Tab-separated table of N, CA and C in Angstrom:
chain	number	residue	atom	x	y	z
A	1168	MET	N	-17.662	5.535	-5.118
A	1168	MET	CA	-16.768	4.944	-3.733
A	1168	MET	C	-16.887	5.937	-2.671
A	1169	LYS	N	-17.634	5.977	-1.041
A	1169	LYS	CA	-17.647	6.819	-0.109
A	1169	LYS	C	-16.710	6.200	0.672
A	1170	TYR	N	-16.171	7.533	1.435
A	1170	TYR	CA	-15.479	7.131	2.684
A	1170	TYR	C	-15.744	7.733	3.712
A	1171	PRO	N	-16.311	7.703	4.930
A	1171	PRO	CA	-16.241	5.993	5.675
A	1171	PRO	C	-17.832	5.569	4.418
A	1172	PRO	N	-17.590	4.458	4.432
A	1172	PRO	CA	-18.516	3.641	3.577
A	1172	PRO	C	-19.798	3.720	4.230
A	1173	ASP	N	-20.985	3.886	4.026
A	1173	ASP	CA	-21.963	4.373	4.776
A	1173	ASP	C	-22.825	3.302	3.958
A	1174	SER	N	-22.787	2.475	3.290
A	1174	SER	CA	-23.707	1.821	2.631
A	1174	SER	C	-23.090	0.096	2.438
A	1175	ALA	N	-23.940	-0.550	2.057
A	1175	ALA	CA	-23.295	-2.058	2.283
A	1175	ALA	C	-22.439	-2.166	0.573
A	1176	GLN	N	-23.372	-0.919	-0.274
A	1176	GLN	CA	-22.542	-0.882	-1.482
A	1176	GLN	C	-21.151	-0.310	-1.622
A	1177	ASP	N	-21.082	1.019	-0.472
A	1177	ASP	CA	-19.631	1.317	-0.663
A	1177	ASP	C	-18.683	0.079	0.235
A	1178	VAL	N	-19.147	-0.580	0.780
A	1178	VAL	CA	-18.167	-1.578	2.026
A	1178	VAL	C	-17.632	-2.662	0.621
A	1179	GLU	N	-18.772	-2.786	-0.218
A	1179	GLU	CA	-18.561	-4.106	-1.240
A	1179	GLU	C	-17.665	-3.637	-2.266
A	1180	ALA	N	-17.549	-2.332	-2.784
A	1180	ALA	CA	-16.994	-1.753	-3.634
A	1180	ALA	C	-15.448	-1.620	-3.008
A	1181	LEU	N	-14.993	-1.379	-1.856
A	1181	LEU	CA	-14.055	-1.331	-1.024
A	1181	LEU	C	-13.362	-2.505	-1.253
A	1182	ARG	N	-13.932	-3.804	-0.756
A	1182	ARG	CA	-13.831	-5.326	-0.672
A	1182	ARG	C	-13.643	-5.732	-2.102
A	1183	GLN	N	-13.944	-5.233	-3.223
A	1183	GLN	CA	-13.697	-5.472	-4.472
A	1183	GLN	C	-12.323	-5.052	-4.911
A	1184	VAL	N	-12.067	-3.766	-4.532
A	1184	VAL	CA	-10.654	-3.390	-4.917
A	1184	VAL	C	-9.585	-3.781	-4.186
A	1185	LEU	N	-9.713	-3.714	-2.960
A	1185	LEU	CA	-9.038	-4.771	-2.422
A	1185	LEU	C	-8.889	-6.178	-2.610
A	1186	LYS	N	-9.485	-6.720	-3.404
A	1186	LYS	CA	-9.875	-8.436	-3.687
A	1186	LYS	C	-8.811	-8.232	-4.966
A	1187	SER	N	-9.056	-7.168	-5.644
A	1187	SER	CA	-8.194	-7.078	-7.189
A	1187	SER	C	-6.830	-6.875	-6.717
A	1188	SER	N	-6.460	-6.136	-5.709
A	1188	SER	CA	-5.126	-5.878	-5.134
A	1188	SER	C	-3.857	-7.423	-5.319
A	1189	GLN	N	-2.809	-6.844	-5.826
A	1189	GLN	CA	-1.866	-7.874	-5.516
A	1189	GLN	C	-1.683	-8.251	-4.312
A	1190	LEU	N	-1.735	-7.706	-3.322
A	1190	LEU	CA	-1.847	-7.885	-2.032
A	1190	LEU	C	-2.893	-8.921	-1.197
A	1191	PHE	N	-4.181	-8.675	-1.334
A	1191	PHE	CA	-5.279	-9.498	-0.720
A	1191	PHE	C	-5.627	-10.281	-1.772
A	1192	GLY	N	-5.115	-10.384	-3.176
A	1192	GLY	CA	-6.110	-11.521	-3.705
A	1192	GLY	C	-6.459	-12.476	-3.839
A	1193	SER	N	-5.436	-13.272	-2.707
A	1193	SER	CA	-5.890	-14.406	-2.735
A	1193	SER	C	-6.533	-14.900	-1.098
A	1194	LEU	N	-6.805	-13.929	-0.485
A	1194	LEU	CA	-7.711	-13.918	0.582
A	1194	LEU	C	-9.225	-14.583	0.380
A	1195	GLU	N	-9.417	-15.154	1.555
A	1195	GLU	CA	-10.926	-15.976	1.127
A	1195	GLU	C	-12.008	-14.761	1.863
A	1196	GLN	N	-12.982	-14.776	1.748
A	1196	GLN	CA	-14.541	-13.794	1.822
A	1196	GLN	C	-13.688	-13.370	3.333
A	1197	GLU	N	-14.123	-14.230	4.031
A	1197	GLU	CA	-14.054	-14.109	5.414
A	1197	GLU	C	-12.738	-13.166	6.224
A	1198	ASP	N	-11.434	-13.715	5.591
A	1198	ASP	CA	-10.365	-13.223	6.057
A	1198	ASP	C	-10.426	-11.981	4.948
A	1199	MET	N	-11.058	-11.665	3.891
A	1199	MET	CA	-11.306	-10.152	3.528
A	1199	MET	C	-12.147	-9.188	4.082
A	1200	ASP	N	-12.818	-9.652	4.860
A	1200	ASP	CA	-13.909	-9.133	5.724
A	1200	ASP	C	-13.361	-8.552	6.878
A	1201	SER	N	-12.311	-9.475	7.187
A	1201	SER	CA	-11.302	-8.633	9.001
A	1201	SER	C	-10.712	-7.806	8.307
A	1202	CYS	N	-9.948	-7.537	7.424
A	1202	CYS	CA	-9.181	-6.016	6.578
A	1202	CYS	C	-9.971	-4.988	6.077
A	1203	VAL	N	-11.009	-5.262	5.911
A	1203	VAL	CA	-11.818	-3.952	5.328
A	1203	VAL	C	-11.818	-3.171	6.581
A	1204	PRO	N	-12.008	-3.081	7.887
A	1204	PRO	CA	-12.622	-1.828	8.518
A	1204	PRO	C	-11.319	-1.019	8.530
A	1205	TYR	N	-10.106	-1.591	8.111
A	1205	TYR	CA	-8.629	-0.806	8.619
A	1205	TYR	C	-8.303	-0.173	7.106
A	1206	ALA	N	-9.483	-0.102	6.101
A	1206	ALA	CA	-8.926	0.609	4.485
A	1206	ALA	C	-9.843	1.457	4.434
A	1207	ARG	N	-9.408	2.883	3.833
A	1207	ARG	CA	-10.425	4.358	3.502
A	1207	ARG	C	-9.705	4.343	2.180
A	1208	VAL	N	-10.484	5.173	1.384
A	1208	VAL	CA	-10.259	5.698	0.239
A	1208	VAL	C	-9.307	7.249	0.932
A	1209	LYS	N	-8.247	7.631	-0.030
A	1209	LYS	CA	-7.643	8.420	0.491
A	1209	LYS	C	-7.305	8.979	-1.447
A	1210	THR	N	-7.324	10.604	-1.350
A	1210	THR	CA	-7.262	11.077	-3.070
A	1210	THR	C	-6.285	12.272	-2.501
A	1211	PHE	N	-5.029	12.240	-3.748
A	1211	PHE	CA	-4.012	12.862	-3.419
A	1211	PHE	C	-3.806	13.850	-4.892
A	1212	GLU	N	-3.844	15.182	-4.766
A	1212	GLU	CA	-3.405	15.851	-6.396
A	1212	GLU	C	-1.895	16.239	-6.922
A	1213	ASP	N	-1.635	16.409	-8.122
A	1213	ASP	CA	-0.510	16.314	-8.428
A	1213	ASP	C	0.662	16.861	-7.873
A	1214	GLU	N	1.778	16.254	-7.577
A	1214	GLU	CA	2.797	16.410	-6.972
A	1214	GLU	C	2.587	16.482	-5.509
A	1215	GLU	N	1.378	16.266	-5.028
A	1215	GLU	CA	1.404	16.158	-3.615
A	1215	GLU	C	2.177	15.218	-2.962
A	1216	ILE	N	2.948	15.021	-1.980
A	1216	ILE	CA	3.310	13.765	-1.401
A	1216	ILE	C	2.764	12.822	-0.538
A	1217	THR	N	2.465	11.743	-1.225
A	1217	THR	CA	1.897	10.427	-0.358
A	1217	THR	C	2.546	9.932	0.978
A	1218	CYS	N	3.837	9.919	0.715
A	1218	CYS	CA	4.330	9.679	2.174
A	1218	CYS	C	5.883	9.849	1.749
A	1219	GLU	N	6.316	9.726	3.248
A	1219	GLU	CA	8.134	10.035	3.219
A	1219	GLU	C	8.317	9.083	4.388
A	1220	CYS	N	9.078	8.126	4.191
A	1220	CYS	CA	9.336	7.224	4.661
A	1220	CYS	C	10.472	7.482	6.064
A	1221	PRO	N	10.260	7.585	6.978
A	1221	PRO	CA	9.208	6.287	7.440
A	1221	PRO	C	8.273	7.692	7.700
A	1222	ASP	N	6.712	7.208	7.168
A	1222	ASP	CA	5.807	7.868	7.095
A	1222	ASP	C	5.141	7.888	8.977
A	1223	ALA	N	4.752	8.833	9.268
A	1223	ALA	CA	4.210	8.965	10.176
A	1223	ALA	C	3.073	8.240	10.831
A	1224	ASN	N	2.192	8.185	9.790
A	1224	ASN	CA	0.742	7.723	9.888
A	1224	ASN	C	0.872	6.101	9.840
A	1225	HIS	N	1.609	5.816	9.148
A	1225	HIS	CA	2.369	4.268	8.610
A	1225	HIS	C	1.376	3.585	8.038
A	1226	ASP	N	0.619	4.327	7.121
A	1226	ASP	CA	-0.432	3.700	6.040
A	1226	ASP	C	0.206	3.075	4.997
A	1227	ALA	N	-0.169	1.891	4.499
A	1227	ALA	CA	0.346	1.308	2.952
A	1227	ALA	C	-1.133	1.723	2.385
A	1228	PHE	N	-0.368	2.082	0.823
A	1228	PHE	CA	-1.296	2.135	-0.079
A	1228	PHE	C	-1.615	1.280	-1.006
A	1229	VAL	N	-2.756	1.293	-1.427
A	1229	VAL	CA	-3.039	0.880	-2.983
A	1229	VAL	C	-3.521	1.407	-4.078
A	1230	VAL	N	-3.057	1.543	-4.875
A	1230	VAL	CA	-2.813	2.347	-6.373
A	1230	VAL	C	-4.517	1.947	-7.061
A	1231	ILE	N	-5.480	2.873	-6.725
A	1231	ILE	CA	-6.746	2.714	-7.784
A	1231	ILE	C	-7.082	3.393	-8.793
A	1232	ASN	N	-6.476	4.328	-9.019
A	1232	ASN	CA	-6.467	5.595	-9.965
A	1232	ASN	C	-5.394	6.406	-10.143
A	1233	GLY	N	-4.727	6.351	-11.345
A	1233	GLY	CA	-3.817	6.952	-11.578
A	1233	GLY	C	-2.181	6.826	-11.371
A	1234	ALA	N	-1.446	7.437	-10.658
A	1234	ALA	CA	0.242	7.006	-11.024
A	1234	ALA	C	1.419	7.484	-9.780
A	1235	VAL	N	2.050	6.322	-9.320
A	1235	VAL	CA	2.913	7.280	-8.232
A	1235	VAL	C	4.217	7.184	-8.306
A	1236	ALA	N	5.061	8.176	-8.413
A	1236	ALA	CA	6.160	7.806	-8.762
A	1236	ALA	C	7.000	7.464	-7.312
A	1237	LEU	N	7.770	6.571	-7.262
A	1237	LEU	CA	8.500	5.927	-5.830
A	1237	LEU	C	9.839	6.863	-6.027
A	1238	THR	N	10.396	7.036	-4.853
A	1238	THR	CA	11.202	8.049	-4.872
A	1238	THR	C	12.315	7.394	-3.817
A	1239	PHE	N	13.879	7.867	-4.151
A	1239	PHE	CA	14.936	7.359	-3.217
A	1239	PHE	C	15.740	8.722	-2.606
A	1240	THR	N	15.453	9.292	-1.388
A	1240	THR	CA	16.448	10.296	-1.071
A	1240	THR	C	17.420	10.181	-0.391
A	1241	ILE	N	18.851	10.688	-0.549
A	1241	ILE	CA	19.988	10.984	0.171
A	1241	ILE	C	20.022	12.533	0.082
A	1242	GLY	N	20.179	12.944	1.251
A	1242	GLY	CA	20.386	14.698	1.429
A	1242	GLY	C	19.473	15.407	0.772
A	1243	SER	N	20.053	16.320	0.003
A	1243	SER	CA	19.084	16.926	-0.470
A	1243	SER	C	18.886	16.576	-2.204
A	1244	LEU	N	19.377	15.344	-2.695
A	1244	LEU	CA	19.005	14.511	-3.902
A	1244	LEU	C	17.955	13.849	-3.727
A	1245	THR	N	16.600	13.619	-4.559
A	1245	THR	CA	15.392	13.153	-4.484
A	1245	THR	C	15.344	12.588	-5.790
A	1246	GLN	N	15.881	10.877	-5.886
A	1246	GLN	CA	15.805	10.652	-7.274
A	1246	GLN	C	14.404	9.582	-7.564
A	1247	THR	N	13.538	9.646	-8.529
A	1247	THR	CA	12.492	8.182	-9.039
A	1247	THR	C	13.077	7.223	-9.487
A	1248	VAL	N	12.534	6.301	-8.549
A	1248	VAL	CA	13.099	4.885	-8.921
A	1248	VAL	C	12.290	3.840	-9.546
A	1249	ASN	N	11.288	4.296	-9.442
A	1249	ASN	CA	10.130	3.586	-10.260
A	1249	ASN	C	8.891	4.623	-10.471
A	1250	MET	N	7.920	4.208	-11.122
A	1250	MET	CA	6.432	4.826	-11.214
A	1250	MET	C	5.435	3.287	-11.093
A	1251	ILE	N	4.550	3.403	-10.648
A	1251	ILE	CA	3.835	2.296	-9.745
A	1251	ILE	C	2.341	2.989	-10.458
A	1252	GLY	N	1.614	1.925	-10.813
A	1252	GLY	CA	-0.110	2.272	-10.792
A	1252	GLY	C	-1.238	1.520	-10.187
A	1253	LEU	N	-2.007	1.237	-11.297
A	1253	LEU	CA	-3.526	0.406	-10.888
A	1253	LEU	C	-3.510	-0.638	-9.738
A	1254	GLY	N	-3.455	-1.061	-8.858
A	1254	GLY	CA	-3.437	-2.200	-8.245
A	1254	GLY	C	-2.111	-2.472	-7.599
A	1255	THR	N	-1.209	-1.684	-7.552
A	1255	THR	CA	0.350	-1.906	-6.862
A	1255	THR	C	0.047	-1.432	-5.512
A	1256	VAL	N	0.837	-1.880	-4.471
A	1256	VAL	CA	0.854	-1.606	-3.293
A	1256	VAL	C	2.349	-0.815	-2.927
A	1257	PHE	N	2.572	0.328	-2.057
A	1257	PHE	CA	3.545	1.110	-1.979
A	1257	PHE	C	3.232	1.202	-0.359
A	1258	ASN	N	4.318	1.684	-0.070
A	1258	ASN	CA	4.632	2.268	1.548
A	1258	ASN	C	4.537	1.211	2.374
A	1259	THR	N	4.691	-0.100	2.198
A	1259	THR	CA	4.441	-1.215	3.123
A	1259	THR	C	5.309	-1.863	3.600
A	1260	GLN	N	6.234	-0.844	4.050
A	1260	GLN	CA	7.643	-1.565	4.869
A	1260	GLN	C	7.501	-1.796	6.144
A	1261	HIS	N	6.364	-0.823	7.013
A	1261	HIS	CA	5.827	-0.941	8.375
A	1261	HIS	C	5.124	-2.463	8.501
A	1262	LEU	N	4.221	-2.883	7.538
A	1262	LEU	CA	3.499	-4.385	7.544
A	1262	LEU	C	4.888	-5.248	7.812
A	1263	LEU	N	6.527	-5.224	7.379
A	1263	LEU	CA	7.157	-6.217	7.125
A	1263	LEU	C	8.298	-6.325	8.224
A	1264	GLY	N	7.791	-4.827	9.408
A	1264	GLY	CA	8.990	-4.313	10.009
A	1264	GLY	C	9.751	-3.759	9.505
A	1265	LEU	N	9.918	-3.070	8.815
A	1265	LEU	CA	10.868	-2.443	7.997
A	1265	LEU	C	10.414	-0.783	8.247
A	1266	ALA	N	11.829	0.254	8.648
A	1266	ALA	CA	11.330	1.414	8.058
A	1266	ALA	C	12.357	1.826	7.030
A	1267	GLN	N	12.238	1.742	5.796
A	1267	GLN	CA	13.532	2.119	4.864
A	1267	GLN	C	13.150	4.129	5.023
A	1268	ARG	N	14.284	4.552	5.741
A	1268	ARG	CA	14.355	5.854	5.801
A	1268	ARG	C	13.887	6.877	4.667
A	1269	TYR	N	14.746	6.531	3.731
A	1269	TYR	CA	14.895	7.128	2.202
A	1269	TYR	C	13.658	7.033	1.071
A	1270	TYR	N	12.404	6.117	1.230
A	1270	TYR	CA	11.687	6.182	-0.156
A	1270	TYR	C	10.746	6.714	0.655
A	1271	GLY	N	9.964	7.139	-0.665
A	1271	GLY	CA	8.935	7.838	-0.410
A	1271	GLY	C	7.952	7.643	-1.596
A	1272	GLY	N	6.871	8.330	-1.838
A	1272	GLY	CA	6.050	8.403	-3.114
A	1272	GLY	C	5.556	9.703	-3.247
A	1273	ARG	N	5.135	9.896	-4.929
A	1273	ARG	CA	4.709	11.419	-4.699
A	1273	ARG	C	3.466	10.944	-5.846
A	1274	ALA	N	2.534	11.739	-6.031
A	1274	ALA	CA	1.351	11.798	-6.833
A	1274	ALA	C	1.467	12.170	-8.374
A	1275	VAL	N	1.549	11.802	-9.574
A	1275	VAL	CA	1.813	11.934	-10.652
A	1275	VAL	C	0.259	12.215	-11.289
A	1276	GLY	N	-0.449	13.484	-11.042
A	1276	GLY	CA	-1.301	13.593	-11.049
A	1276	GLY	C	-2.383	13.233	-10.440
A	1277	ARG	N	-3.602	13.433	-10.746
A	1277	ARG	CA	-4.703	13.202	-9.501
A	1277	ARG	C	-4.417	11.700	-9.433
A	1278	VAL	N	-4.247	11.430	-8.003
A	1278	VAL	CA	-4.264	9.596	-7.596
A	1278	VAL	C	-5.261	9.401	-6.475
A	1279	VAL	N	-5.948	8.311	-6.623
A	1279	VAL	CA	-6.859	7.904	-5.776
A	1279	VAL	C	-6.122	6.691	-5.107
A	1280	VAL	N	-5.903	6.586	-3.761
A	1280	VAL	CA	-5.636	4.777	-3.161
A	1280	VAL	C	-6.949	4.484	-2.337
A	1281	ILE	N	-6.244	3.198	-1.813
A	1281	ILE	CA	-6.728	2.632	-0.698
A	1281	ILE	C	-6.075	2.493	0.323
A	1282	ALA	N	-5.981	3.204	1.332
A	1282	ALA	CA	-5.280	3.534	2.482
A	1282	ALA	C	-5.368	2.242	3.451
A	1283	LEU	N	-4.053	1.968	3.997
A	1283	LEU	CA	-4.118	0.489	5.059
A	1283	LEU	C	-3.457	1.108	6.076
A	1284	ASP	N	-4.610	1.408	7.299
A	1284	ASP	CA	-3.842	1.034	8.704
A	1284	ASP	C	-2.659	0.098	9.141
A	1285	THR	N	-1.357	0.374	8.809
A	1285	THR	CA	-0.424	-0.714	8.839
A	1285	THR	C	-0.779	-1.239	10.474
A	1286	ALA	N	-0.448	-0.292	11.194
A	1286	ALA	CA	-0.412	-0.446	12.957
A	1286	ALA	C	-1.800	-1.670	13.171
A	1287	LYS	N	-2.831	-1.094	12.964
A	1287	LYS	CA	-3.734	-2.012	12.969
A	1287	LYS	C	-3.448	-3.550	12.502
A	1288	LEU	N	-3.438	-3.349	11.028
A	1288	LEU	CA	-3.210	-4.642	10.230
A	1288	LEU	C	-2.318	-5.814	10.656
A	1289	VAL	N	-1.132	-4.713	11.568
A	1289	VAL	CA	-0.019	-6.005	11.769
A	1289	VAL	C	-0.708	-6.439	13.165
A	1290	ALA	N	-1.185	-5.625	14.044
A	1290	ALA	CA	-2.072	-6.130	15.153
A	1290	ALA	C	-2.806	-7.281	15.012
A	1291	LEU	N	-3.654	-7.289	13.501
A	1291	LEU	CA	-4.719	-8.414	13.261
A	1291	LEU	C	-4.086	-9.279	12.866
A	1292	PHE	N	-2.793	-9.225	12.062
A	1292	PHE	CA	-2.172	-10.458	11.662
A	1292	PHE	C	-1.249	-11.331	12.721
A	1293	GLU	N	-0.699	-10.276	13.480
A	1293	GLU	CA	-0.158	-11.224	14.805
A	1293	GLU	C	-1.129	-11.851	15.596
A	1294	SER	N	-2.471	-11.442	15.314
A	1294	SER	CA	-3.604	-12.176	16.319
A	1294	SER	C	-4.008	-13.481	15.401
A	1295	HIS	N	-3.945	-13.135	14.193
A	1295	HIS	CA	-4.766	-14.722	13.261
A	1295	HIS	C	-3.303	-14.504	12.216
A	1296	THR	N	-2.590	-15.054	12.580
A	1296	THR	CA	-1.678	-15.819	11.952
A	1296	THR	C	-1.970	-16.411	10.513
A	1297	ARG	N	-3.000	-17.267	10.516
A	1297	ARG	CA	-3.378	-17.643	9.245
A	1297	ARG	C	-3.927	-17.088	8.276
A	1298	LEU	N	-4.358	-15.825	8.630
A	1298	LEU	CA	-4.598	-14.369	7.963
A	1298	LEU	C	-3.296	-14.137	7.403
A	1299	GLY	N	-2.850	-13.339	8.755
A	1299	GLY	CA	-1.360	-12.609	8.347
A	1299	GLY	C	-0.541	-12.958	7.249
A	1300	TYR	N	-0.247	-14.454	7.751
A	1300	TYR	CA	1.134	-15.285	6.804
A	1300	TYR	C	1.081	-15.083	5.370
A	1301	PRO	N	-0.008	-15.526	4.878
A	1301	PRO	CA	-0.330	-15.408	3.155
A	1301	PRO	C	-0.144	-13.911	2.810
A	1302	VAL	N	-0.295	-12.853	3.457
A	1302	VAL	CA	-0.624	-11.519	3.219
A	1302	VAL	C	1.001	-11.150	3.158
A	1303	ILE	N	1.570	-11.132	4.362
A	1303	ILE	CA	3.237	-10.811	4.492
A	1303	ILE	C	4.124	-11.506	3.398
A	1304	LYS	N	3.711	-13.002	3.145
A	1304	LYS	CA	4.739	-13.482	2.241
A	1304	LYS	C	4.408	-13.212	0.923
A	1305	THR	N	3.205	-13.098	0.188
A	1305	THR	CA	2.717	-11.845	-0.948
A	1305	THR	C	3.163	-10.980	-1.028
A	1306	LEU	N	3.391	-10.057	0.604
A	1306	LEU	CA	4.381	-8.459	0.501
A	1306	LEU	C	5.509	-8.623	0.318
A	1307	ALA	N	6.353	-9.951	0.329
A	1307	ALA	CA	7.919	-9.602	0.605
A	1307	ALA	C	7.677	-10.208	-0.686
A	1308	ALA	N	7.069	-10.820	-1.562
A	1308	ALA	CA	7.398	-11.267	-2.929
A	1308	ALA	C	7.300	-10.073	-3.784
A	1309	LEU	N	6.414	-9.273	-3.383
A	1309	LEU	CA	5.978	-8.306	-4.109
A	1309	LEU	C	7.188	-7.142	-4.005
A	1310	GLN	N	7.697	-7.024	-2.624
A	1310	GLN	CA	8.946	-6.043	-2.297
A	1310	GLN	C	10.315	-6.260	-3.058
A	1311	LEU	N	10.595	-7.245	-3.190
A	1311	LEU	CA	11.476	-8.345	-3.978
A	1311	LEU	C	11.302	-7.754	-5.671
A	1312	SER	N	10.424	-7.640	-5.733
A	1312	SER	CA	10.010	-8.308	-7.081
A	1312	SER	C	9.848	-6.633	-7.623
A	1313	GLN	N	9.485	-5.620	-6.692
A	1313	GLN	CA	10.008	-3.761	-6.893
A	1313	GLN	C	11.314	-3.336	-6.946
A	1314	ARG	N	12.035	-4.157	-5.760
A	1314	ARG	CA	13.347	-3.613	-5.691
A	1314	ARG	C	14.044	-4.306	-7.063
A	1315	ASP	N	13.633	-5.253	-7.630
A	1315	ASP	CA	14.536	-5.771	-8.837
A	1315	ASP	C	14.061	-4.792	-9.885
A	1316	ARG	N	12.517	-4.031	-9.649
A	1316	ARG	CA	12.438	-3.400	-11.417
A	1316	ARG	C	13.253	-2.099	-11.122
A	1317	GLU	N	13.138	-1.494	-9.698
A	1317	GLU	CA	13.971	-0.301	-9.547
A	1317	GLU	C	15.585	-0.239	-9.993
A	1318	LEU	N	16.397	-1.738	-9.647
A	1318	LEU	CA	17.334	-1.904	-9.809
A	1318	LEU	C	17.804	-1.922	-11.246
A	1319	GLU	N	16.758	-2.610	-12.157
A	1319	GLU	CA	17.250	-2.622	-13.186
A	1319	GLU	C	17.051	-1.411	-13.992
A	1320	ASN	N	16.209	-0.491	-13.547
A	1320	ASN	CA	16.237	1.019	-14.128
A	1320	ASN	C	17.630	1.793	-13.863
A	1321	PHE	N	18.657	1.219	-13.254
A	1321	PHE	CA	19.817	1.908	-13.013
A	1321	PHE	C	21.029	1.068	-13.555
A	1322	LEU	N	20.552	-0.180	-14.095
A	1322	LEU	CA	21.578	-0.689	-14.762
A	1322	LEU	C	21.433	-0.629	-16.357
């Protein structure tokens, strides 16, 4: 899959990856098509920081290959709180209107993600609530589930 997608085949591949993700899996084809223009492929190498919240570019990410260590930082101490992989979304706080200053993500090995422009998606969701509501509802459930797993790691 290439970015920017220069053929119908590349756009279809991007659409299929989004459709297979937890975040966008419930969308109808027309709604999925509305989100595809705000997605792009990005690659990170081992130990490369994918985000430090609040992330300056406000991208959310869907992991399509590799693993990401989610981290929590207080002062000079950074702790890995969760490891995530294929199909998992992260750095989604801006879609929910939250800015969690201490969360971040770090590539573990080579990682390929779909980066989602959250500023543009928020504008889309606000103007098309029928599209935005199910995505944000799913996202809230995913965030709660992820926080539960992180808490379990420390208990």
